[in-house]
Tab-separated table of C-alpha atoms and ligand atoms in Angstrom:
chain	number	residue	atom	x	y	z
A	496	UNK	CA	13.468	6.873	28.363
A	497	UNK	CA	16.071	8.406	25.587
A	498	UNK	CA	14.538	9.982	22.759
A	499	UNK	CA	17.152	9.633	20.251
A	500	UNK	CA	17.636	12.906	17.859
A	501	UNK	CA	15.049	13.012	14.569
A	502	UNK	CA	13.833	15.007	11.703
A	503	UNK	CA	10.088	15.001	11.443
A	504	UNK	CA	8.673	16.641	7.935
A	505	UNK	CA	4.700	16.619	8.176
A	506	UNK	CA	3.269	16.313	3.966
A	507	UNK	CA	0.398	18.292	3.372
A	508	UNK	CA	-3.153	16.888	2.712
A	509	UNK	CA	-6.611	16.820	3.663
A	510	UNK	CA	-7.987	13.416	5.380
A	511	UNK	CA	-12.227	13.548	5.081
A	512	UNK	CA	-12.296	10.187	6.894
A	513	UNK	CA	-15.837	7.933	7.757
A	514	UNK	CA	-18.878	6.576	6.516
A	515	UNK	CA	-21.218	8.341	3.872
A	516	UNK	CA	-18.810	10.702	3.203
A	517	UNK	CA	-19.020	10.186	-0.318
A	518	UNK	CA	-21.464	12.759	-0.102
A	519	UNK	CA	-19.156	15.296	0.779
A	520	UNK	CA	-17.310	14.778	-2.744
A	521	UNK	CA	-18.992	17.501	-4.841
A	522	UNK	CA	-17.274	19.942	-2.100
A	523	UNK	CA	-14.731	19.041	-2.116
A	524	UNK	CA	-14.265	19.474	-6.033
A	525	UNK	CA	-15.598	22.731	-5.610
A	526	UNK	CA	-13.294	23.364	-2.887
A	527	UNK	CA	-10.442	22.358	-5.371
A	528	UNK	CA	-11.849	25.246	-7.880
A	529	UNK	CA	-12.512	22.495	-10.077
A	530	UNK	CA	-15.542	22.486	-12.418
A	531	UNK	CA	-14.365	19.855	-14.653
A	532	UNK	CA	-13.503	16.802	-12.638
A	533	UNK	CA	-12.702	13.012	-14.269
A	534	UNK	CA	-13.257	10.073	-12.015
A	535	UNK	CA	-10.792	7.543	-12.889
A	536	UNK	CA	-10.740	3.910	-11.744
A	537	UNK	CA	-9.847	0.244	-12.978
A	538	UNK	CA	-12.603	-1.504	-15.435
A	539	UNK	CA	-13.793	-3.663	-12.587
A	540	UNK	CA	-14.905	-0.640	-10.701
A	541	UNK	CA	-16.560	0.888	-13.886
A	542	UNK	CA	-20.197	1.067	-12.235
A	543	UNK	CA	-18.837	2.723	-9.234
A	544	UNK	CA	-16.868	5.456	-10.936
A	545	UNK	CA	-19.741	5.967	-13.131
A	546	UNK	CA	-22.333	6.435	-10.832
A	547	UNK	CA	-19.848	8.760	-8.390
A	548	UNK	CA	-19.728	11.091	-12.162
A	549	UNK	CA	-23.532	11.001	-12.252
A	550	UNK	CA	-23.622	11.908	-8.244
A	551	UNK	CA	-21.076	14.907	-8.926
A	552	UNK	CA	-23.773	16.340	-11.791
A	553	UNK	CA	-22.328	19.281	-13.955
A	554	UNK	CA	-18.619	19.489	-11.801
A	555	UNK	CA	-17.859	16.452	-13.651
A	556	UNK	CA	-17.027	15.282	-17.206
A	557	UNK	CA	-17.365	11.207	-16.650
A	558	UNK	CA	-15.670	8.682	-15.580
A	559	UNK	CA	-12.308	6.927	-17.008
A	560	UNK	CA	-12.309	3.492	-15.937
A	561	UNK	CA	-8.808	2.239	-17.980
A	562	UNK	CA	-6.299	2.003	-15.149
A	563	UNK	CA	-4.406	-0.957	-14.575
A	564	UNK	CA	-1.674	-2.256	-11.868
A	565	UNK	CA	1.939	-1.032	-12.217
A	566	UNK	CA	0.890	2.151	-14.232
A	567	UNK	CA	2.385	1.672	-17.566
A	568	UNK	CA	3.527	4.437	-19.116
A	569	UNK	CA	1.682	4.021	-22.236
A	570	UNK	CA	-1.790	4.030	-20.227
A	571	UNK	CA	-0.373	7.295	-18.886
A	572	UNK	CA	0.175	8.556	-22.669
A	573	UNK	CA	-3.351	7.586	-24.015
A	574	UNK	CA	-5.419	9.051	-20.810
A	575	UNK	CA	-3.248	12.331	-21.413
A	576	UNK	CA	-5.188	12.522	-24.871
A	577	UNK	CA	-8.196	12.533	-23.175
A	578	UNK	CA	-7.511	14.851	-20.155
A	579	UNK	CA	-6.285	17.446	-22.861
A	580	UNK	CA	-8.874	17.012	-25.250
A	581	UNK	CA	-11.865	17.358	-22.318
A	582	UNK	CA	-10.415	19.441	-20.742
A	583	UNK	CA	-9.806	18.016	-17.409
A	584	UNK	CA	-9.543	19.937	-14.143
A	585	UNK	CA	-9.301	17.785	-11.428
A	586	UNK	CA	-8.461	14.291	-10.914
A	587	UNK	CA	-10.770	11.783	-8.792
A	588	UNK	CA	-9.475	8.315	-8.299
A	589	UNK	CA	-11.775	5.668	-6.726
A	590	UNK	CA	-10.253	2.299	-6.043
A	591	UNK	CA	-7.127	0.196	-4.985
A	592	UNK	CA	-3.134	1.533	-5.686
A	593	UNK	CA	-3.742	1.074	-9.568
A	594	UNK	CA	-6.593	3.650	-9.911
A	595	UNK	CA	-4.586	6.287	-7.869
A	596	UNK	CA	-1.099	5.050	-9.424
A	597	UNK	CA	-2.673	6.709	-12.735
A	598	UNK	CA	-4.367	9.855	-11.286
A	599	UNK	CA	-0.970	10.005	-10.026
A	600	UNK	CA	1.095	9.676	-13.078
A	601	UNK	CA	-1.453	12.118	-14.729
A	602	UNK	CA	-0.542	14.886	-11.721
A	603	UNK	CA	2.421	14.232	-11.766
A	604	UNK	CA	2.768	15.615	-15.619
A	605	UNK	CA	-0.390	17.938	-15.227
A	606	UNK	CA	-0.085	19.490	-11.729
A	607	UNK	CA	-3.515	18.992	-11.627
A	608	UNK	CA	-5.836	18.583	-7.920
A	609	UNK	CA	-6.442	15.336	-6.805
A	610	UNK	CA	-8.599	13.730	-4.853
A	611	UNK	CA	-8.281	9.829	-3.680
A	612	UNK	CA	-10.948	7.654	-2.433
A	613	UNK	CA	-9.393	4.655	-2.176
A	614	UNK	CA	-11.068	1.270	-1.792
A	615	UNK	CA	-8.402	-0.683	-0.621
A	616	UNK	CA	-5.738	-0.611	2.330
A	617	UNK	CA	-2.898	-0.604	0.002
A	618	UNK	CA	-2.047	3.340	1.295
A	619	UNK	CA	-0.931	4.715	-2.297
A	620	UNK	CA	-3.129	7.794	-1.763
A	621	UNK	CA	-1.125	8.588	1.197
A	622	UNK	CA	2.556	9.026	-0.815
A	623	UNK	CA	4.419	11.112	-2.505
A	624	UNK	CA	5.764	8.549	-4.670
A	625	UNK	CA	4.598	6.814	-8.002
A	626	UNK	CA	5.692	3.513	-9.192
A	627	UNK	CA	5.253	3.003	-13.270
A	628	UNK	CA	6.380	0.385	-15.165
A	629	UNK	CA	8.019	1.168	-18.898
A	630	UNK	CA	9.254	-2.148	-21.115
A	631	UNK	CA	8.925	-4.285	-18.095
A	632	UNK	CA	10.925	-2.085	-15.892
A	633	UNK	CA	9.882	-0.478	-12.918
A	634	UNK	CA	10.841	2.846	-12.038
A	635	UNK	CA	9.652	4.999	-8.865
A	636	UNK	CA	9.554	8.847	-8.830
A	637	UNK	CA	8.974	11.410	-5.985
A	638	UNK	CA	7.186	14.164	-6.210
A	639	UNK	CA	4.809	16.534	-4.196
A	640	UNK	CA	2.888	17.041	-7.452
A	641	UNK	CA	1.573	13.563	-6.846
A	642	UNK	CA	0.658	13.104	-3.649
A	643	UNK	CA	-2.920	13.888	-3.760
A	644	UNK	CA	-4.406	17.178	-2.040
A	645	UNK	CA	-7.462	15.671	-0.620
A	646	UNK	CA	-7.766	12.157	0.235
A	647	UNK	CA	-11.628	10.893	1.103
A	648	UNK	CA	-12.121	7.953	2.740
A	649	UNK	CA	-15.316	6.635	2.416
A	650	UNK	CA	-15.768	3.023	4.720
A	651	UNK	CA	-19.113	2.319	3.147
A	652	UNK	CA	-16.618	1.928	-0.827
A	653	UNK	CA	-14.381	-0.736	1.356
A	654	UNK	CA	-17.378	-3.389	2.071
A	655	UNK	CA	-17.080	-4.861	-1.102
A	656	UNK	CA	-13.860	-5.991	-1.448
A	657	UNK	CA	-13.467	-9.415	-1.657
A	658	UNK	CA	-12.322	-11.141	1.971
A	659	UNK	CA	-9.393	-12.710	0.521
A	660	UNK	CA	-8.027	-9.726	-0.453
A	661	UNK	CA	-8.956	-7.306	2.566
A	662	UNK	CA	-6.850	-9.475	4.392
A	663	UNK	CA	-3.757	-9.316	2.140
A	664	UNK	CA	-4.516	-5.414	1.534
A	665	UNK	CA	-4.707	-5.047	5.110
A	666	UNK	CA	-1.154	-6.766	5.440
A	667	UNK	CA	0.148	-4.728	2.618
A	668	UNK	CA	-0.624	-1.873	4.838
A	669	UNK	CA	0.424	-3.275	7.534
A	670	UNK	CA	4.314	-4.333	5.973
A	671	UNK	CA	4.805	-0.189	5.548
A	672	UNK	CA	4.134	0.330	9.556
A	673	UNK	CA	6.142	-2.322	10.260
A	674	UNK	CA	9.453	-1.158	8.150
A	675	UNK	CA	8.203	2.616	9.320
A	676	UNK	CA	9.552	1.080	13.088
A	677	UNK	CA	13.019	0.479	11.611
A	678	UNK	CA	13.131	3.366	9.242
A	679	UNK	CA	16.958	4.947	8.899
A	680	UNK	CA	14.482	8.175	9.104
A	681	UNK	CA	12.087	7.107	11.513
A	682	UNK	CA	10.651	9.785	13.938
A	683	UNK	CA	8.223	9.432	17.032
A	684	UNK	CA	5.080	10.925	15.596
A	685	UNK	CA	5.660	8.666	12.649
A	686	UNK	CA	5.997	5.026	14.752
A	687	UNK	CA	3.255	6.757	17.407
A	688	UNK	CA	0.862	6.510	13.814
A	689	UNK	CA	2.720	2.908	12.365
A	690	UNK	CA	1.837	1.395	15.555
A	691	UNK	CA	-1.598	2.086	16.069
A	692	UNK	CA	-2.103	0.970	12.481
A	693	UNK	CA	-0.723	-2.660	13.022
A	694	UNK	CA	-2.731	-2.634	16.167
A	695	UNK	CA	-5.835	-1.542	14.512
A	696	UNK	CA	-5.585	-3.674	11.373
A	697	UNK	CA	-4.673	-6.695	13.601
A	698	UNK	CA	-7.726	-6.114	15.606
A	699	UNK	CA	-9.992	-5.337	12.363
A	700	UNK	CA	-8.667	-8.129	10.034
A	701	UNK	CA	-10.148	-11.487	11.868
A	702	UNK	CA	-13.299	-9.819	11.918
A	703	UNK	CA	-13.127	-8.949	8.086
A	704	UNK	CA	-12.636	-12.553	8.063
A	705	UNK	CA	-15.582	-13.799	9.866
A	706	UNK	CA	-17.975	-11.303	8.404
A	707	UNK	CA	-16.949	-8.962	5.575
A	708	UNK	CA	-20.171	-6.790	6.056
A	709	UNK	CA	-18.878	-5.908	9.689
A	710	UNK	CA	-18.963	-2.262	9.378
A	711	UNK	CA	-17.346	-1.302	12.727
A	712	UNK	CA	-14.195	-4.041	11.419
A	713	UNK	CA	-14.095	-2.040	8.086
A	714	UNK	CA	-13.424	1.159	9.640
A	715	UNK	CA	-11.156	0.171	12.152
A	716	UNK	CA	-9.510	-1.340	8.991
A	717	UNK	CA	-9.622	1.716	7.154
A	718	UNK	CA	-8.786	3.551	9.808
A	719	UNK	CA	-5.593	1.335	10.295
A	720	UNK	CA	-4.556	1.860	6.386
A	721	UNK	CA	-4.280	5.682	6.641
A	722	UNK	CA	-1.894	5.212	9.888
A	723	UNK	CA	-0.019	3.096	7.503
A	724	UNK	CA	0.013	4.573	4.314
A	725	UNK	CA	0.916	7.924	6.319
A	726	UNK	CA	4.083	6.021	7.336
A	727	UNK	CA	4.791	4.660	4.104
A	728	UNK	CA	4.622	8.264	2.644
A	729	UNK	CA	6.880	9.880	5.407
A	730	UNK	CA	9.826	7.385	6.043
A	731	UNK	CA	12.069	5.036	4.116
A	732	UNK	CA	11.356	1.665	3.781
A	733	UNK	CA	13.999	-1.522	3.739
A	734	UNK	CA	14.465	-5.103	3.272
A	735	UNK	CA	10.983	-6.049	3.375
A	736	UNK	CA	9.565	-3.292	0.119
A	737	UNK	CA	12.956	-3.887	-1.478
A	738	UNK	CA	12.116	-8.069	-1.749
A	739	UNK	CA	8.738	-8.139	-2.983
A	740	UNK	CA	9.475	-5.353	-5.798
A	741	UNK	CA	11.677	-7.421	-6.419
A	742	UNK	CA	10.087	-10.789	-6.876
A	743	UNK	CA	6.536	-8.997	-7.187
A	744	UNK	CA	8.322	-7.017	-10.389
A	745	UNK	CA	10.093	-9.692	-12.070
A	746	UNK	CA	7.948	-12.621	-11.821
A	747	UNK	CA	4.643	-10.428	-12.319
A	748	UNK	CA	3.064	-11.766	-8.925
A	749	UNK	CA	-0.088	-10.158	-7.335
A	750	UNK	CA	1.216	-7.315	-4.826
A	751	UNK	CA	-0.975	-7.908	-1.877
A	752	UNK	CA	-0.142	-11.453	-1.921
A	753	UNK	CA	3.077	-11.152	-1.927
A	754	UNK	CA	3.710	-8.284	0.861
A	755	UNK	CA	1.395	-10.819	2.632
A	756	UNK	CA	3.794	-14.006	2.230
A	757	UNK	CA	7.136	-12.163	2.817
A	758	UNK	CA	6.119	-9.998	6.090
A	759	UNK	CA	6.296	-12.738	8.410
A	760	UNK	CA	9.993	-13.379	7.178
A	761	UNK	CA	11.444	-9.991	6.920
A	762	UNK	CA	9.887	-8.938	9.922
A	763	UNK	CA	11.271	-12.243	11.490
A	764	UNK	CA	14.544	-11.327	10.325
A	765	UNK	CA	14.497	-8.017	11.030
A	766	UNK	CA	13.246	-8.267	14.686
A	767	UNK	CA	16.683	-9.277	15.604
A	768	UNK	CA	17.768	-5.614	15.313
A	769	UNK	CA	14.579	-3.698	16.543
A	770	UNK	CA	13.198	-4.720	19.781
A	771	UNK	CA	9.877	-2.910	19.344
A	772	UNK	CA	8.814	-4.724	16.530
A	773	UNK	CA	8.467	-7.815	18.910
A	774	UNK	CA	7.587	-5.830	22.361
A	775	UNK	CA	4.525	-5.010	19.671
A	776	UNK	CA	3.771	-8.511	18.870
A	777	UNK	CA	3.857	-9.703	22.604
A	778	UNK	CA	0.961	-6.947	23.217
A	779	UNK	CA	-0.946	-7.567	20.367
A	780	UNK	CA	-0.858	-11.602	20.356
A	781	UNK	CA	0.870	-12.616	23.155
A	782	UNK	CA	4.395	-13.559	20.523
A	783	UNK	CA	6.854	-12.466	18.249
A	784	UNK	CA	5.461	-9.905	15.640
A	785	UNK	CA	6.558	-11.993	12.965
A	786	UNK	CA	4.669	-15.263	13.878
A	787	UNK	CA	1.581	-12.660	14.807
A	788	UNK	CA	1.630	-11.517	11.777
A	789	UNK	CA	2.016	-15.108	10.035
A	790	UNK	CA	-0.796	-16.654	12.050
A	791	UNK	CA	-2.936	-14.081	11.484
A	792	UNK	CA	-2.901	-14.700	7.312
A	793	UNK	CA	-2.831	-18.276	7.733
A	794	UNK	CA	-6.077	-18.482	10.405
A	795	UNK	CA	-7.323	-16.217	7.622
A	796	UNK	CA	-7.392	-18.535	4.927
A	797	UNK	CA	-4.929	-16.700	2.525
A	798	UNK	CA	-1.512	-17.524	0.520
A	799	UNK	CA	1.250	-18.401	2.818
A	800	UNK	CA	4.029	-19.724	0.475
A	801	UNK	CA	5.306	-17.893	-3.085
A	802	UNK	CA	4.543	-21.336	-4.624
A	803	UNK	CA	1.148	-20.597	-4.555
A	804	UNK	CA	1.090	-17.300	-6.054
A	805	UNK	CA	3.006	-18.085	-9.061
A	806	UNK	CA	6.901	-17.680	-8.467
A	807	UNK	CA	9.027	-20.545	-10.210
A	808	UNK	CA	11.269	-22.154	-7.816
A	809	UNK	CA	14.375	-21.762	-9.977
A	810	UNK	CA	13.758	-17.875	-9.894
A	811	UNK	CA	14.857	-18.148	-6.406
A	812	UNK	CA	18.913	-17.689	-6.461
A	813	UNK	CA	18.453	-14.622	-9.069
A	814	UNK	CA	16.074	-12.958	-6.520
A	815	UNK	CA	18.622	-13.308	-3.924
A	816	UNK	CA	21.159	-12.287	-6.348
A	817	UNK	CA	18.483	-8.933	-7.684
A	818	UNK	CA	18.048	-8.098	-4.012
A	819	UNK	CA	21.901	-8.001	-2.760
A	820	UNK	CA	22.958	-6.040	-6.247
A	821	UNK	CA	22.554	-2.399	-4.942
A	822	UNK	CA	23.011	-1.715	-1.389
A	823	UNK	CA	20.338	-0.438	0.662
A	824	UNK	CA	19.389	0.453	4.193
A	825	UNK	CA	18.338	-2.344	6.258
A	826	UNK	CA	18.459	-2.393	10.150
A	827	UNK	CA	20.560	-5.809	10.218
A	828	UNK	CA	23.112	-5.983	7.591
A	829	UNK	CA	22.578	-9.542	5.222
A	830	UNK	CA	24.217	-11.576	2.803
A	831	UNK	CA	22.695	-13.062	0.008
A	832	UNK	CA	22.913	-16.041	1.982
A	833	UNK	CA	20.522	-15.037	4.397
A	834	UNK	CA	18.478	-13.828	1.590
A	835	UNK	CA	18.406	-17.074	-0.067
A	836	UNK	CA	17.144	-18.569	3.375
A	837	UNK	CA	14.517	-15.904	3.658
A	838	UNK	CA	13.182	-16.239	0.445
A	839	UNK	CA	13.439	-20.604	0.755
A	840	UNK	CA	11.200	-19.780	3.974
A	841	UNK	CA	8.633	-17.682	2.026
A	842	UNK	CA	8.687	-19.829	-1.019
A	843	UNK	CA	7.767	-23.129	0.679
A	844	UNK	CA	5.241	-21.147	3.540
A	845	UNK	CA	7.185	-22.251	6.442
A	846	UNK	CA	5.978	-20.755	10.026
A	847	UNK	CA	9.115	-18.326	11.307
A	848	UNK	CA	10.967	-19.392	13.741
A	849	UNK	CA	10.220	-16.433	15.446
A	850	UNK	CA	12.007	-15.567	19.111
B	1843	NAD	P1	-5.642	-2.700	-7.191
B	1843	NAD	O1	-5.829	-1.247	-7.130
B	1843	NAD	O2	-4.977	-3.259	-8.408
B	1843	NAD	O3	-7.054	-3.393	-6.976
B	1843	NAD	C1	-7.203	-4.796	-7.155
B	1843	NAD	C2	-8.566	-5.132	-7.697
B	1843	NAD	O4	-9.560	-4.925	-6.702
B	1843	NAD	C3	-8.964	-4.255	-8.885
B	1843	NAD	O5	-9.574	-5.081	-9.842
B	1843	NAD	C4	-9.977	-3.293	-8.288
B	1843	NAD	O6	-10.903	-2.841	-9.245
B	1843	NAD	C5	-10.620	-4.140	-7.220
B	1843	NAD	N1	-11.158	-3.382	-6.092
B	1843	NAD	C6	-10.545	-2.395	-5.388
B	1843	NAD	N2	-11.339	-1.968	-4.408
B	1843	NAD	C7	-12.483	-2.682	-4.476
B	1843	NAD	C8	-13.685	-2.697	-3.702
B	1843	NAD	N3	-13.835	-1.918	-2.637
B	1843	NAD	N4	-14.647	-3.545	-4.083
B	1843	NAD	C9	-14.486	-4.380	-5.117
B	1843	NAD	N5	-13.366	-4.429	-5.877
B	1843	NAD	C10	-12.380	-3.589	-5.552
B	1843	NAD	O7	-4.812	-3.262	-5.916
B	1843	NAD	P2	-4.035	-2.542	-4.725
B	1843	NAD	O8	-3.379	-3.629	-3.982
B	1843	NAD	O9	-4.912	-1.596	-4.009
B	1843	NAD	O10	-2.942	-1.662	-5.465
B	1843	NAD	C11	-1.817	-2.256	-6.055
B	1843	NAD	C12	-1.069	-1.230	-6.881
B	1843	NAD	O11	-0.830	-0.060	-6.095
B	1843	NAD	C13	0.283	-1.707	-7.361
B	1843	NAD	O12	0.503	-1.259	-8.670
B	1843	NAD	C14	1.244	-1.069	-6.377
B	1843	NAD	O13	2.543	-0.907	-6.921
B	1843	NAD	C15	0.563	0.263	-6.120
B	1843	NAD	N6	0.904	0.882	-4.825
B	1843	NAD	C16	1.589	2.055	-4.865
B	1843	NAD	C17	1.939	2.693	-3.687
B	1843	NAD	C18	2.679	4.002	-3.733
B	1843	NAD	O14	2.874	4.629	-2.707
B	1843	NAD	N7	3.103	4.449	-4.889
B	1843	NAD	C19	1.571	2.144	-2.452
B	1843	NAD	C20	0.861	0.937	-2.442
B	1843	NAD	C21	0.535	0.322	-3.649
């Protein structure tokens, strides 16, 4: 076998990974130095951040429970009021992308610790990177102020999210490991760690399905969204990332959904150019990745079609139009014709062709 040339760059961070280990928190905030920590979250998960500020006794101030999706900028501004005037020294974010997208934001101005415990399998806690949205636009900055220091990873947190959207979490997750395999930067260690977490969230995600409480399914789930949220924060991502920011962005649709709608059709598309992604498929399903991955959310019960989830069909040419306007890496060059196609495909839910 040739091992083409890389460039591997390993991020720092601690990974406290397994179940109960929630209890280990007040540690690690000590470990951090931190005396004054602020659990942040998004209002749903108000009880849970609460009760995790009670748990951490006199290392923690309360609990901040105003984060929302896309980080807006002006959240940002109004929970830097509050850090400053408490006196904040550490950051803890429990929940999905959102409540670590604003411990995030806040580190990323602060330089303050953080520590993630994310509920979901979105992978945010993972990165490097924030996304953040200012008079409808979305920008995305890099820094290595805001990937967190310590990420916990409690499975226990994880067993109630909904089923619907465990399964199109667990395909968000799974849409970074599968454009980590065509990465212009890919590396072995990387793919080694994107691969195991397709095969691991394609094992766990049925099961999710037929019993949410399954605990052994959650952590293999889990498990699966670190592999893939590693990827996402150590390689470039492509076609697939670059369409549903784009329609996910515009037309305001849910994120999960959406990475879960347009997988099967970038990855379709994109198979033609990297023969592992469908070697993968044939092990883990007997077919191509991209109808694996599409039969998987449909037997699943979730959103196969961007008619569903909110996108108007006559948005369609301008988001093949948005997505050709600045080139980008991709592994097989496209058109805006193609794009138009692929998007046509997603919209109406049609099975790839697959090959
Ligand atoms: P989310 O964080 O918005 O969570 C969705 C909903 O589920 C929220 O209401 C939340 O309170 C609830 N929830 C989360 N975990 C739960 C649990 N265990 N039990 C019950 N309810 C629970 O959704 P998400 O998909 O995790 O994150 C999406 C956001 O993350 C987007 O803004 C996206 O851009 C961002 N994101 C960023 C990166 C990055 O690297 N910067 C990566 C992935 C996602």
């Amino acid at each position: 076998m040739t091992i083409p040339g890389f460039t591997y760059e390993a991020l720092p961070g601690r990974v406290v990974f397994g179940r109960g280990t929630l209890s280990q928190l007040a540690d690690e905030v000590n470990q951090a130095g931190a005396a004054r920590a602020l659990v942040i979250t998004t209002a749903p998960q108000a009880g849970t951040a609460n009760t995790i500020a009670k748990s951490l006794g006199d290392l923690a101030i309360g609990s901040y429970p105003k984060a929302v999706m896309h980080s807006p900028v002006q959240v940002t501004d109004e929970a830097m009021v509050y850090l400053q005037e408490a006196k904040v020294d550490c950051l803890v974010a429990v929940g999905g992308g959102s409540a670590i997208g604003l411990a995030k934001a806040l580190a990323y101005r602060t330089e303050l610790p953080q520590i993630a415990i994310p509920t979901t399998y979105a992978g945010s806690e993972m990165t490097p990177i924030l996304g953040q949205t200012e008079d409808g636009l979305k920008t995305t900055v890099r820094s290595s102020s805001i990937l967190p220091e310590t990420v916990l990873y409690d499975v226990d947190l994880t067993l109630t999210l909904p089923k619907a959207m465990s399964i199109t979490s667990g395909l968000n997750a799974m849409a970074h490991a599968v454009e980590a395999l065509y990465a212009e930067n890919r590396n072995p260690v990387i793919s080694m760690m994107a691969e195991e977490g397709i095969r691991s969230l394609f094992r766990a995600l049925p099961a999710i399905h037929a019993d949410p409480s399954d605990t052994d399914a959650r952590t293999q789930a889990l498990y699966g969204a670190w592999l893939c949220g590693a990827a996402l924060g150590s390689v470039g991502m492509a076609l697939h990332h670059k369409l549903c920011h784009t329609v996910g962005g515009t037309w305001n649709l849910p994120h999960a959904e959406t990475h879960t709608i347009i997988l099967p059709h970038a990855t379709a598309f994109n198979a033609q150019a990297c023969e592992r992604l469908d070697a993968l498929g044939r092990e883990i399903a007997g077919q191509s990745l991209a109808t694996a991955l599409y039969d998987l959310a449909q037997s699943c019960g979730v959103p196969l079609a961007l008619k569903d989830i909110g996108m108007p069909e006559d948005g369609l040419a301008r988001a093949a139009q948005l997505a050709v306007a600045r080139p980008y890496y991709n592994p097989k060059p496209f058109t805006e014709t193609h794009i138009a196609k692929l998007l046509d495909d997603a919209f109406h839910g049609r099975r790839p062709g697959g090959n």
